[in-house]
Amino acid sequence: MDLGIAGKWALVCGASKGLGLGCAQALAAEGVNLVINARGEAALQQAAQAVRASASAVQVVAVAADITTPEGRAAVLAAPGGPGSALDIVVTNAGGPPPGNFRDWDRQAWLDAVNANMLTPIELIRATVDGMAERGFGRIVNITSGAVKAPIDILGLSNGARSGLTGFVAGVARSAIAARGVTINNLLPGRFDTDRLAATLQAGAAHTGRSLQAERQAQQARIPAGRFGTPREFGAICAFLCSVQAGYITGQNLLADGGAYPGTF
Ligand code: NAP
């Protein structure tokens, strides 16, 4: 299927690896020009090269910056394809907050989580959504977490901060921008095979006393699909949400979790 977005410009944050890179690669395969972002310069440049190699017709601009800071966002938004020259698609993403026990989290830990996983996406939406509406096309996809629908006790910082973003998006997606070609959706990963998952598995193994392999198998066995998802699968869903065909999908929270969420709705 031709997604109808070739030649458009997308900003993909947290795109040097994992789910963000999966989204960048899927968009590039559709002919979308990219501004990709992550903090680590070397891995980001490597990712940019890999995307260019797989989709030679697209332009890829790499901006190494911390997207959770005002300076980082300014650098990313000043890049080619940024507000001056019109972003059509924005994929918000940053690392998730650390797991732990809520009794150990002080006010600063909460402020950091809210800044990274709620206020940063909101700032990026604020900076780009009106331009998209003026031009009559826009797609914003926020990478959040399955924990928004099925909270995990040790991920309290994530549960809380991302729920704030989810509530905000539910309102703004249904505002006047909806009639002007702009959609905003949240894409909720369950368990995907990325570096972040590897770190979670290691922590799980340390907690349960299992070997890493045994922990991996135990976690996969709890997923109806019997496996973890791949960044490629995640990227394909993201690209579809950014497509012309997805213009009637907005304000949604789309779970990609191999059936792990047990509810009917
Ligand atoms: P990952 O493999 O660790 O990749 C994270 C990416 O984001 C990297 O490119 C990283 O590069 C970048 N990044 C992190 N902090 C950043 C910042 N402040 N500014 C700019 N870039 C930043 O993680 P992932 O598995 O793809 O996860 C992506 C998001 O989905 C996270 O929020 C995670 O919590 C959420 N999630 C993932 C899963 C899963 O199973 N994988 C499940 C639920 C939710 P640098 O470190 O160089 O900046």
PDB file of C-alpha atoms and ligand atoms in Angstrom:
ATOM      1  CA  MET A   1       0.000   0.000   0.000  1.00  0.00           C
ATOM      2  CA  ASP A   2       1.299   3.473  -0.870  1.00  0.00           C
ATOM      3  CA  LEU A   3       0.842   5.478   2.324  1.00  0.00           C
ATOM      4  CA  GLY A   4       0.710   8.765   0.408  1.00  0.00           C
ATOM      5  CA  ILE A   5       3.371  10.550   2.469  1.00  0.00           C
ATOM      6  CA  ALA A   6       6.428  10.476   0.189  1.00  0.00           C
ATOM      7  CA  GLY A   7       8.258  13.813   0.199  1.00  0.00           C
ATOM      8  CA  LYS A   8       6.887  14.901   3.558  1.00  0.00           C
ATOM      9  CA  TRP A   9       9.167  15.812   6.488  1.00  0.00           C
ATOM     10  CA  ALA A  10       9.072  13.932   9.788  1.00  0.00           C
ATOM     11  CA  LEU A  11      10.789  14.529  13.098  1.00  0.00           C
ATOM     12  CA  VAL A  12      11.447  11.270  14.942  1.00  0.00           C
ATOM     13  CA  CYS A  13      12.818  11.633  18.477  1.00  0.00           C
ATOM     14  CA  GLY A  14      14.787   8.957  20.315  1.00  0.00           C
ATOM     15  CA  ALA A  15      15.656   7.476  16.932  1.00  0.00           C
ATOM     16  CA  SER A  16      19.212   6.138  17.227  1.00  0.00           C
ATOM     17  CA  LYS A  17      17.913   2.699  18.210  1.00  0.00           C
ATOM     18  CA  GLY A  18      14.897   0.718  19.352  1.00  0.00           C
ATOM     19  CA  LEU A  19      11.343   1.784  18.617  1.00  0.00           C
ATOM     20  CA  GLY A  20      12.253   5.292  17.423  1.00  0.00           C
ATOM     21  CA  LEU A  21      14.684   3.882  14.863  1.00  0.00           C
ATOM     22  CA  GLY A  22      12.012   1.398  13.770  1.00  0.00           C
ATOM     23  CA  CYS A  23       9.645   4.328  13.134  1.00  0.00           C
ATOM     24  CA  ALA A  24      12.331   6.294  11.267  1.00  0.00           C
ATOM     25  CA  GLN A  25      13.130   3.331   9.038  1.00  0.00           C
ATOM     26  CA  ALA A  26       9.478   2.654   8.226  1.00  0.00           C
ATOM     27  CA  LEU A  27       8.836   6.319   7.377  1.00  0.00           C
ATOM     28  CA  ALA A  28      11.979   6.489   5.221  1.00  0.00           C
ATOM     29  CA  ALA A  29      10.812   3.394   3.341  1.00  0.00           C
ATOM     30  CA  GLU A  30       7.706   5.432   2.447  1.00  0.00           C
ATOM     31  CA  GLY A  31       9.864   8.230   1.047  1.00  0.00           C
ATOM     32  CA  VAL A  32       9.531  10.543   4.068  1.00  0.00           C
ATOM     33  CA  ASN A  33      12.464  12.922   4.743  1.00  0.00           C
ATOM     34  CA  LEU A  34      13.675  12.769   8.308  1.00  0.00           C
ATOM     35  CA  VAL A  35      15.048  14.800  11.158  1.00  0.00           C
ATOM     36  CA  ILE A  36      16.202  12.153  13.624  1.00  0.00           C
ATOM     37  CA  ASN A  37      17.277  12.860  17.166  1.00  0.00           C
ATOM     38  CA  ALA A  38      18.971  11.199  20.136  1.00  0.00           C
ATOM     39  CA  ARG A  39      21.585  12.354  22.653  1.00  0.00           C
ATOM     40  CA  GLY A  40      24.508  10.110  21.678  1.00  0.00           C
ATOM     41  CA  GLU A  41      26.138  11.481  18.523  1.00  0.00           C
ATOM     42  CA  ALA A  42      27.953   8.304  17.397  1.00  0.00           C
ATOM     43  CA  ALA A  43      24.924   5.979  17.542  1.00  0.00           C
ATOM     44  CA  LEU A  44      22.742   8.660  15.944  1.00  0.00           C
ATOM     45  CA  GLN A  45      25.128   9.130  12.999  1.00  0.00           C
ATOM     46  CA  GLN A  46      25.287   5.360  12.599  1.00  0.00           C
ATOM     47  CA  ALA A  47      21.489   5.183  12.537  1.00  0.00           C
ATOM     48  CA  ALA A  48      21.352   8.017   9.983  1.00  0.00           C
ATOM     49  CA  GLN A  49      23.781   6.124   7.741  1.00  0.00           C
ATOM     50  CA  ALA A  50      21.728   2.949   8.033  1.00  0.00           C
ATOM     51  CA  VAL A  51      18.521   4.799   7.110  1.00  0.00           C
ATOM     52  CA  ARG A  52      20.221   6.520   4.150  1.00  0.00           C
ATOM     53  CA  ALA A  53      21.554   3.165   2.967  1.00  0.00           C
ATOM     54  CA  SER A  54      18.081   1.617   3.050  1.00  0.00           C
ATOM     55  CA  ALA A  55      16.251   4.583   1.477  1.00  0.00           C
ATOM     56  CA  SER A  56      18.648   6.541  -0.719  1.00  0.00           C
ATOM     57  CA  ALA A  57      16.016   8.948  -2.061  1.00  0.00           C
ATOM     58  CA  VAL A  58      15.221  10.524   1.311  1.00  0.00           C
ATOM     59  CA  GLN A  59      17.068  13.274   3.163  1.00  0.00           C
ATOM     60  CA  VAL A  60      18.132  12.412   6.706  1.00  0.00           C
ATOM     61  CA  VAL A  61      19.252  15.141   9.103  1.00  0.00           C
ATOM     62  CA  ALA A  62      20.662  13.974  12.445  1.00  0.00           C
ATOM     63  CA  VAL A  63      20.476  16.310  15.445  1.00  0.00           C
ATOM     64  CA  ALA A  64      22.224  15.082  18.594  1.00  0.00           C
ATOM     65  CA  ALA A  65      20.437  16.747  21.500  1.00  0.00           C
ATOM     66  CA  ASP A  66      18.532  16.006  24.687  1.00  0.00           C
ATOM     67  CA  ILE A  67      14.911  16.397  23.589  1.00  0.00           C
ATOM     68  CA  THR A  68      13.796  16.887  27.204  1.00  0.00           C
ATOM     69  CA  THR A  69      15.561  20.273  27.383  1.00  0.00           C
ATOM     70  CA  PRO A  70      14.390  23.574  25.837  1.00  0.00           C
ATOM     71  CA  GLU A  71      17.786  23.884  24.084  1.00  0.00           C
ATOM     72  CA  GLY A  72      17.504  20.381  22.668  1.00  0.00           C
ATOM     73  CA  ARG A  73      14.027  21.022  21.303  1.00  0.00           C
ATOM     74  CA  ALA A  74      15.144  24.349  19.810  1.00  0.00           C
ATOM     75  CA  ALA A  75      18.034  22.621  18.009  1.00  0.00           C
ATOM     76  CA  VAL A  76      15.800  19.873  16.668  1.00  0.00           C
ATOM     77  CA  LEU A  77      13.071  22.267  15.544  1.00  0.00           C
ATOM     78  CA  ALA A  78      15.591  24.569  13.826  1.00  0.00           C
ATOM     79  CA  ALA A  79      16.789  21.713  11.602  1.00  0.00           C
ATOM     80  CA  PRO A  80      15.739  21.510   7.938  1.00  0.00           C
ATOM     81  CA  GLY A  81      12.156  20.352   7.895  1.00  0.00           C
ATOM     82  CA  GLY A  82      11.604  22.118  11.228  1.00  0.00           C
ATOM     83  CA  PRO A  83       8.988  24.866  11.727  1.00  0.00           C
ATOM     84  CA  GLY A  84      10.626  27.246   9.223  1.00  0.00           C
ATOM     85  CA  SER A  85      10.297  24.699   6.465  1.00  0.00           C
ATOM     86  CA  ALA A  86       7.316  22.807   7.858  1.00  0.00           C
ATOM     87  CA  LEU A  87       7.216  19.485   9.679  1.00  0.00           C
ATOM     88  CA  ASP A  88       4.368  17.243   8.509  1.00  0.00           C
ATOM     89  CA  ILE A  89       4.908  14.377  10.960  1.00  0.00           C
ATOM     90  CA  VAL A  90       6.239  14.291  14.532  1.00  0.00           C
ATOM     91  CA  VAL A  91       6.994  11.106  16.463  1.00  0.00           C
ATOM     92  CA  THR A  92       7.642  11.965  20.103  1.00  0.00           C
ATOM     93  CA  ASN A  93       9.836   9.609  22.105  1.00  0.00           C
ATOM     94  CA  ALA A  94      12.506   9.628  24.814  1.00  0.00           C
ATOM     95  CA  GLY A  95      13.812   7.100  27.270  1.00  0.00           C
ATOM     96  CA  GLY A  96      11.364   5.872  29.859  1.00  0.00           C
ATOM     97  CA  PRO A  97      11.762   6.721  33.552  1.00  0.00           C
ATOM     98  CA  PRO A  98      13.594   4.220  35.772  1.00  0.00           C
ATOM     99  CA  PRO A  99      11.682   1.467  37.590  1.00  0.00           C
ATOM    100  CA  GLY A 100      11.617   1.382  41.364  1.00  0.00           C
ATOM    101  CA  ASN A 101       9.621   1.744  44.556  1.00  0.00           C
ATOM    102  CA  PHE A 102       7.545   4.919  44.846  1.00  0.00           C
ATOM    103  CA  ARG A 103       8.751   5.374  48.431  1.00  0.00           C
ATOM    104  CA  ASP A 104      12.209   6.100  47.058  1.00  0.00           C
ATOM    105  CA  TRP A 105      11.143   8.756  44.544  1.00  0.00           C
ATOM    106  CA  ASP A 106      11.478  12.328  45.711  1.00  0.00           C
ATOM    107  CA  ARG A 107       9.854  15.368  44.119  1.00  0.00           C
ATOM    108  CA  GLN A 108      12.736  15.761  41.649  1.00  0.00           C
ATOM    109  CA  ALA A 109      12.332  12.194  40.380  1.00  0.00           C
ATOM    110  CA  TRP A 110       8.680  12.964  39.619  1.00  0.00           C
ATOM    111  CA  LEU A 111       9.513  16.290  37.975  1.00  0.00           C
ATOM    112  CA  ASP A 112      12.080  14.570  35.743  1.00  0.00           C
ATOM    113  CA  ALA A 113       9.566  11.910  34.684  1.00  0.00           C
ATOM    114  CA  VAL A 114       6.828  14.459  34.028  1.00  0.00           C
ATOM    115  CA  ASN A 115       9.280  16.609  32.070  1.00  0.00           C
ATOM    116  CA  ALA A 116      10.490  13.747  29.860  1.00  0.00           C
ATOM    117  CA  ASN A 117       7.314  11.790  29.309  1.00  0.00           C
ATOM    118  CA  MET A 118       4.562  14.389  29.521  1.00  0.00           C
ATOM    119  CA  LEU A 119       5.799  17.969  29.053  1.00  0.00           C
ATOM    120  CA  THR A 120       8.343  17.236  26.303  1.00  0.00           C
ATOM    121  CA  PRO A 121       5.757  15.701  23.927  1.00  0.00           C
ATOM    122  CA  ILE A 122       3.336  18.514  24.802  1.00  0.00           C
ATOM    123  CA  GLU A 123       5.994  21.139  23.940  1.00  0.00           C
ATOM    124  CA  LEU A 124       6.670  19.415  20.610  1.00  0.00           C
ATOM    125  CA  ILE A 125       2.941  19.311  19.845  1.00  0.00           C
ATOM    126  CA  ARG A 126       2.633  22.990  20.788  1.00  0.00           C
ATOM    127  CA  ALA A 127       5.514  23.928  18.471  1.00  0.00           C
ATOM    128  CA  THR A 128       4.209  22.098  15.407  1.00  0.00           C
ATOM    129  CA  VAL A 129       0.473  21.533  15.475  1.00  0.00           C
ATOM    130  CA  ASP A 130      -0.747  24.955  14.333  1.00  0.00           C
ATOM    131  CA  GLY A 131       1.559  24.957  11.302  1.00  0.00           C
ATOM    132  CA  MET A 132       0.257  21.523  10.387  1.00  0.00           C
ATOM    133  CA  ALA A 133      -3.336  22.759  10.685  1.00  0.00           C
ATOM    134  CA  GLU A 134      -2.594  25.790   8.497  1.00  0.00           C
ATOM    135  CA  ARG A 135      -1.178  23.507   5.809  1.00  0.00           C
ATOM    136  CA  GLY A 136      -4.081  21.045   6.168  1.00  0.00           C
ATOM    137  CA  PHE A 137      -2.049  17.953   7.007  1.00  0.00           C
ATOM    138  CA  GLY A 138      -0.313  16.705  10.126  1.00  0.00           C
ATOM    139  CA  ARG A 139       0.374  13.503  11.990  1.00  0.00           C
ATOM    140  CA  ILE A 140       1.633  13.294  15.548  1.00  0.00           C
ATOM    141  CA  VAL A 141       2.384   9.926  17.115  1.00  0.00           C
ATOM    142  CA  ASN A 142       3.465   9.747  20.740  1.00  0.00           C
ATOM    143  CA  ILE A 143       5.312   6.608  21.778  1.00  0.00           C
ATOM    144  CA  THR A 144       3.944   5.954  25.269  1.00  0.00           C
ATOM    145  CA  SER A 145       3.540   2.525  26.908  1.00  0.00           C
ATOM    146  CA  GLY A 146       1.152  -0.334  27.473  1.00  0.00           C
ATOM    147  CA  ALA A 147       1.545   0.663  31.129  1.00  0.00           C
ATOM    148  CA  VAL A 148      -0.908   3.503  30.450  1.00  0.00           C
ATOM    149  CA  LYS A 149      -3.677   0.902  30.088  1.00  0.00           C
ATOM    150  CA  ALA A 150      -2.302  -1.754  32.431  1.00  0.00           C
ATOM    151  CA  PRO A 151      -0.073  -0.045  35.004  1.00  0.00           C
ATOM    152  CA  ILE A 152       2.958  -1.929  36.310  1.00  0.00           C
ATOM    153  CA  ASP A 153       3.729  -1.287  39.982  1.00  0.00           C
ATOM    154  CA  ILE A 154       7.482  -0.749  39.649  1.00  0.00           C
ATOM    155  CA  LEU A 155       6.929   1.659  36.716  1.00  0.00           C
ATOM    156  CA  GLY A 156       4.988   4.207  38.760  1.00  0.00           C
ATOM    157  CA  LEU A 157       6.879   7.172  37.286  1.00  0.00           C
ATOM    158  CA  SER A 158       5.967   6.013  33.793  1.00  0.00           C
ATOM    159  CA  ASN A 159       2.351   5.173  34.716  1.00  0.00           C
ATOM    160  CA  GLY A 160       1.826   8.604  36.224  1.00  0.00           C
ATOM    161  CA  ALA A 161       3.645  10.863  33.749  1.00  0.00           C
ATOM    162  CA  ARG A 162       2.358   9.115  30.638  1.00  0.00           C
ATOM    163  CA  SER A 163      -1.209   9.157  31.914  1.00  0.00           C
ATOM    164  CA  GLY A 164      -0.945  12.954  32.106  1.00  0.00           C
ATOM    165  CA  LEU A 165       0.119  13.076  28.451  1.00  0.00           C
ATOM    166  CA  THR A 166      -2.672  10.672  27.506  1.00  0.00           C
ATOM    167  CA  GLY A 167      -5.304  12.898  29.097  1.00  0.00           C
ATOM    168  CA  PHE A 168      -3.938  15.991  27.368  1.00  0.00           C
ATOM    169  CA  VAL A 169      -3.850  14.285  23.955  1.00  0.00           C
ATOM    170  CA  ALA A 170      -7.428  13.047  24.354  1.00  0.00           C
ATOM    171  CA  GLY A 171      -8.560  16.662  24.527  1.00  0.00           C
ATOM    172  CA  VAL A 172      -6.299  18.389  22.009  1.00  0.00           C
ATOM    173  CA  ALA A 173      -6.762  15.713  19.331  1.00  0.00           C
ATOM    174  CA  ARG A 174     -10.487  16.479  19.379  1.00  0.00           C
ATOM    175  CA  SER A 175     -10.047  20.256  19.230  1.00  0.00           C
ATOM    176  CA  ALA A 176     -10.383  22.410  16.084  1.00  0.00           C
ATOM    177  CA  ILE A 177      -7.254  20.844  14.561  1.00  0.00           C
ATOM    178  CA  ALA A 178      -9.203  17.624  13.936  1.00  0.00           C
ATOM    179  CA  ALA A 179     -11.153  19.273  11.116  1.00  0.00           C
ATOM    180  CA  ARG A 180      -7.948  20.646   9.584  1.00  0.00           C
ATOM    181  CA  GLY A 181      -6.239  17.394   8.660  1.00  0.00           C
ATOM    182  CA  VAL A 182      -4.211  16.903  11.839  1.00  0.00           C
ATOM    183  CA  THR A 183      -4.334  13.693  13.855  1.00  0.00           C
ATOM    184  CA  ILE A 184      -2.682  12.955  17.189  1.00  0.00           C
ATOM    185  CA  ASN A 185      -2.479   9.393  18.461  1.00  0.00           C
ATOM    186  CA  ASN A 186      -0.572   7.488  21.095  1.00  0.00           C
ATOM    187  CA  LEU A 187       1.124   4.220  20.206  1.00  0.00           C
ATOM    188  CA  LEU A 188       1.480   1.952  23.255  1.00  0.00           C
ATOM    189  CA  PRO A 189       4.224  -0.678  23.119  1.00  0.00           C
ATOM    190  CA  GLY A 190       3.933  -3.851  25.126  1.00  0.00           C
ATOM    191  CA  ARG A 191       7.244  -5.737  25.163  1.00  0.00           C
ATOM    192  CA  PHE A 192       9.527  -5.087  22.211  1.00  0.00           C
ATOM    193  CA  ASP A 193      13.016  -6.448  21.712  1.00  0.00           C
ATOM    194  CA  THR A 194      15.152  -3.336  22.277  1.00  0.00           C
ATOM    195  CA  ASP A 195      18.036  -2.286  24.523  1.00  0.00           C
ATOM    196  CA  ARG A 196      15.526  -0.969  27.028  1.00  0.00           C
ATOM    197  CA  LEU A 197      13.824  -4.360  27.217  1.00  0.00           C
ATOM    198  CA  ALA A 198      17.228  -6.024  27.645  1.00  0.00           C
ATOM    199  CA  ALA A 199      17.853  -3.801  30.677  1.00  0.00           C
ATOM    200  CA  THR A 200      14.412  -4.654  32.070  1.00  0.00           C
ATOM    201  CA  LEU A 201      15.102  -8.368  31.577  1.00  0.00           C
ATOM    202  CA  GLN A 202      18.383  -8.051  33.423  1.00  0.00           C
ATOM    203  CA  ALA A 203      16.638  -6.353  36.343  1.00  0.00           C
ATOM    204  CA  GLY A 204      13.918  -9.031  36.256  1.00  0.00           C
ATOM    205  CA  ALA A 205      16.512 -11.820  36.309  1.00  0.00           C
ATOM    206  CA  ALA A 206      18.296 -10.213  39.249  1.00  0.00           C
ATOM    207  CA  HIS A 207      14.959  -9.926  41.082  1.00  0.00           C
ATOM    208  CA  THR A 208      13.758 -13.500  40.450  1.00  0.00           C
ATOM    209  CA  GLY A 209      17.146 -15.220  40.558  1.00  0.00           C
ATOM    210  CA  ARG A 210      16.553 -16.768  37.128  1.00  0.00           C
ATOM    211  CA  SER A 211      19.145 -16.809  34.352  1.00  0.00           C
ATOM    212  CA  LEU A 212      18.702 -14.128  31.686  1.00  0.00           C
ATOM    213  CA  GLN A 213      17.544 -16.749  29.192  1.00  0.00           C
ATOM    214  CA  ALA A 214      15.039 -18.214  31.672  1.00  0.00           C
ATOM    215  CA  GLU A 215      13.719 -14.730  32.470  1.00  0.00           C
ATOM    216  CA  ARG A 216      13.346 -14.009  28.762  1.00  0.00           C
ATOM    217  CA  GLN A 217      11.408 -17.225  28.196  1.00  0.00           C
ATOM    218  CA  ALA A 218       9.208 -16.655  31.252  1.00  0.00           C
ATOM    219  CA  GLN A 219       8.286 -13.151  30.077  1.00  0.00           C
ATOM    220  CA  GLN A 220       7.592 -14.306  26.514  1.00  0.00           C
ATOM    221  CA  ALA A 221       5.389 -17.123  27.810  1.00  0.00           C
ATOM    222  CA  ARG A 222       3.113 -14.527  29.457  1.00  0.00           C
ATOM    223  CA  ILE A 223       2.405 -12.922  26.053  1.00  0.00           C
ATOM    224  CA  PRO A 224      -0.334 -14.617  23.995  1.00  0.00           C
ATOM    225  CA  ALA A 225       1.784 -14.130  20.830  1.00  0.00           C
ATOM    226  CA  GLY A 226       4.545 -16.104  22.620  1.00  0.00           C
ATOM    227  CA  ARG A 227       7.278 -13.617  21.706  1.00  0.00           C
ATOM    228  CA  PHE A 228       8.450 -10.041  21.996  1.00  0.00           C
ATOM    229  CA  GLY A 229       7.605  -7.575  19.238  1.00  0.00           C
ATOM    230  CA  THR A 230      10.217  -6.172  16.850  1.00  0.00           C
ATOM    231  CA  PRO A 231      11.059  -2.503  16.203  1.00  0.00           C
ATOM    232  CA  ARG A 232      10.248  -3.196  12.534  1.00  0.00           C
ATOM    233  CA  GLU A 233       6.673  -4.201  13.425  1.00  0.00           C
ATOM    234  CA  PHE A 234       6.315  -1.159  15.651  1.00  0.00           C
ATOM    235  CA  GLY A 235       7.642   1.147  12.921  1.00  0.00           C
ATOM    236  CA  ALA A 236       5.162  -0.206  10.397  1.00  0.00           C
ATOM    237  CA  ILE A 237       2.237   0.617  12.693  1.00  0.00           C
ATOM    238  CA  CYS A 238       3.644   4.098  13.292  1.00  0.00           C
ATOM    239  CA  ALA A 239       4.020   4.691   9.538  1.00  0.00           C
ATOM    240  CA  PHE A 240       0.414   3.649   8.975  1.00  0.00           C
ATOM    241  CA  LEU A 241      -0.795   6.086  11.656  1.00  0.00           C
ATOM    242  CA  CYS A 242       1.143   8.768   9.739  1.00  0.00           C
ATOM    243  CA  SER A 243      -0.408   7.811   6.415  1.00  0.00           C
ATOM    244  CA  VAL A 244      -3.013   9.620   4.378  1.00  0.00           C
ATOM    245  CA  GLN A 245      -5.247   6.560   4.854  1.00  0.00           C
ATOM    246  CA  ALA A 246      -5.194   7.000   8.658  1.00  0.00           C
ATOM    247  CA  GLY A 247      -6.721  10.487   8.472  1.00  0.00           C
ATOM    248  CA  TYR A 248      -9.881   9.374  10.313  1.00  0.00           C
ATOM    249  CA  ILE A 249      -8.005   7.907  13.294  1.00  0.00           C
ATOM    250  CA  THR A 250      -7.347  10.495  16.001  1.00  0.00           C
ATOM    251  CA  GLY A 251      -7.204  10.722  19.777  1.00  0.00           C
ATOM    252  CA  GLN A 252      -6.637   6.973  20.029  1.00  0.00           C
ATOM    253  CA  ASN A 253      -4.420   4.823  22.214  1.00  0.00           C
ATOM    254  CA  LEU A 254      -3.272   1.933  20.086  1.00  0.00           C
ATOM    255  CA  LEU A 255      -1.770  -1.044  21.911  1.00  0.00           C
ATOM    256  CA  ALA A 256       0.829  -3.186  20.170  1.00  0.00           C
ATOM    257  CA  ASP A 257       1.481  -5.943  22.688  1.00  0.00           C
ATOM    258  CA  GLY A 258       0.944  -9.375  21.154  1.00  0.00           C
ATOM    259  CA  GLY A 259      -2.345  -9.679  23.037  1.00  0.00           C
ATOM    260  CA  ALA A 260      -0.844  -9.138  26.497  1.00  0.00           C
ATOM    261  CA  TYR A 261      -3.520  -6.678  27.662  1.00  0.00           C
ATOM    262  CA  PRO A 262      -6.302  -8.935  28.920  1.00  0.00           C
ATOM    263  CA  GLY A 263      -9.345  -6.628  28.560  1.00  0.00           C
ATOM    264  CA  THR A 264     -12.131  -6.645  25.967  1.00  0.00           C
ATOM    265  CA  PHE A 265     -11.643  -2.937  25.227  1.00  0.00           C
TER     266      PHE A 265
HETATM  267  P1  NAP B   1      15.769   2.226  23.719  1.00  0.00           P
HETATM  268  O1  NAP B   1      16.048   1.036  22.881  1.00  0.00           O
HETATM  269  O2  NAP B   1      16.513   2.422  24.989  1.00  0.00           O
HETATM  270  O3  NAP B   1      15.966   3.525  22.778  1.00  0.00           O
HETATM  271  C1  NAP B   1      15.714   4.806  23.297  1.00  0.00           C
HETATM  272  C2  NAP B   1      16.116   5.840  22.260  1.00  0.00           C
HETATM  273  O4  NAP B   1      15.775   7.136  22.743  1.00  0.00           O
HETATM  274  C3  NAP B   1      17.605   5.873  21.972  1.00  0.00           C
HETATM  275  O5  NAP B   1      17.809   6.279  20.643  1.00  0.00           O
HETATM  276  C4  NAP B   1      18.102   6.942  22.943  1.00  0.00           C
HETATM  277  O6  NAP B   1      19.354   7.451  22.528  1.00  0.00           O
HETATM  278  C5  NAP B   1      16.961   7.941  22.820  1.00  0.00           C
HETATM  279  N1  NAP B   1      16.789   8.850  23.961  1.00  0.00           N
HETATM  280  C6  NAP B   1      16.683   8.509  25.262  1.00  0.00           C
HETATM  281  N2  NAP B   1      16.561   9.613  26.010  1.00  0.00           N
HETATM  282  C7  NAP B   1      16.595  10.671  25.151  1.00  0.00           C
HETATM  283  C8  NAP B   1      16.545  12.075  25.312  1.00  0.00           C
HETATM  284  N3  NAP B   1      16.428  12.621  26.532  1.00  0.00           N
HETATM  285  N4  NAP B   1      16.616  12.871  24.225  1.00  0.00           N
HETATM  286  C9  NAP B   1      16.733  12.336  22.989  1.00  0.00           C
HETATM  287  N5  NAP B   1      16.792  10.997  22.773  1.00  0.00           N
HETATM  288  C10 NAP B   1      16.723  10.186  23.849  1.00  0.00           C
HETATM  289  O7  NAP B   1      14.225   2.298  24.146  1.00  0.00           O
HETATM  290  P2  NAP B   1      12.928   1.698  23.397  1.00  0.00           P
HETATM  291  O8  NAP B   1      12.708   0.318  23.873  1.00  0.00           O
HETATM  292  O9  NAP B   1      13.011   1.992  21.959  1.00  0.00           O
HETATM  293  O10 NAP B   1      11.790   2.578  24.099  1.00  0.00           O
HETATM  294  C11 NAP B   1      11.298   3.783  23.542  1.00  0.00           C
HETATM  295  C12 NAP B   1      10.185   4.281  24.462  1.00  0.00           C
HETATM  296  O11 NAP B   1       9.154   3.296  24.535  1.00  0.00           O
HETATM  297  C13 NAP B   1      10.659   4.539  25.899  1.00  0.00           C
HETATM  298  O12 NAP B   1      10.009   5.663  26.428  1.00  0.00           O
HETATM  299  C14 NAP B   1      10.203   3.289  26.617  1.00  0.00           C
HETATM  300  O13 NAP B   1       9.969   3.518  27.980  1.00  0.00           O
HETATM  301  C15 NAP B   1       8.906   2.982  25.884  1.00  0.00           C
HETATM  302  N6  NAP B   1       8.531   1.575  26.031  1.00  0.00           N
HETATM  303  C16 NAP B   1       9.301   0.592  25.511  1.00  0.00           C
HETATM  304  C17 NAP B   1       8.906  -0.736  25.669  1.00  0.00           C
HETATM  305  C18 NAP B   1       9.722  -1.890  25.110  1.00  0.00           C
HETATM  306  O14 NAP B   1       9.368  -3.053  25.317  1.00  0.00           O
HETATM  307  N7  NAP B   1      10.803  -1.646  24.396  1.00  0.00           N
HETATM  308  C19 NAP B   1       7.734  -1.043  26.382  1.00  0.00           C
HETATM  309  C20 NAP B   1       6.973  -0.009  26.896  1.00  0.00           C
HETATM  310  C21 NAP B   1       7.383   1.310  26.720  1.00  0.00           C
HETATM  311  P3  NAP B   1      20.333   8.245  23.558  1.00  0.00           P
HETATM  312  O15 NAP B   1      20.372   7.446  24.816  1.00  0.00           O
HETATM  313  O16 NAP B   1      21.638   8.329  22.839  1.00  0.00           O
HETATM  314  O17 NAP B   1      19.717   9.596  23.747  1.00  0.00           O
END
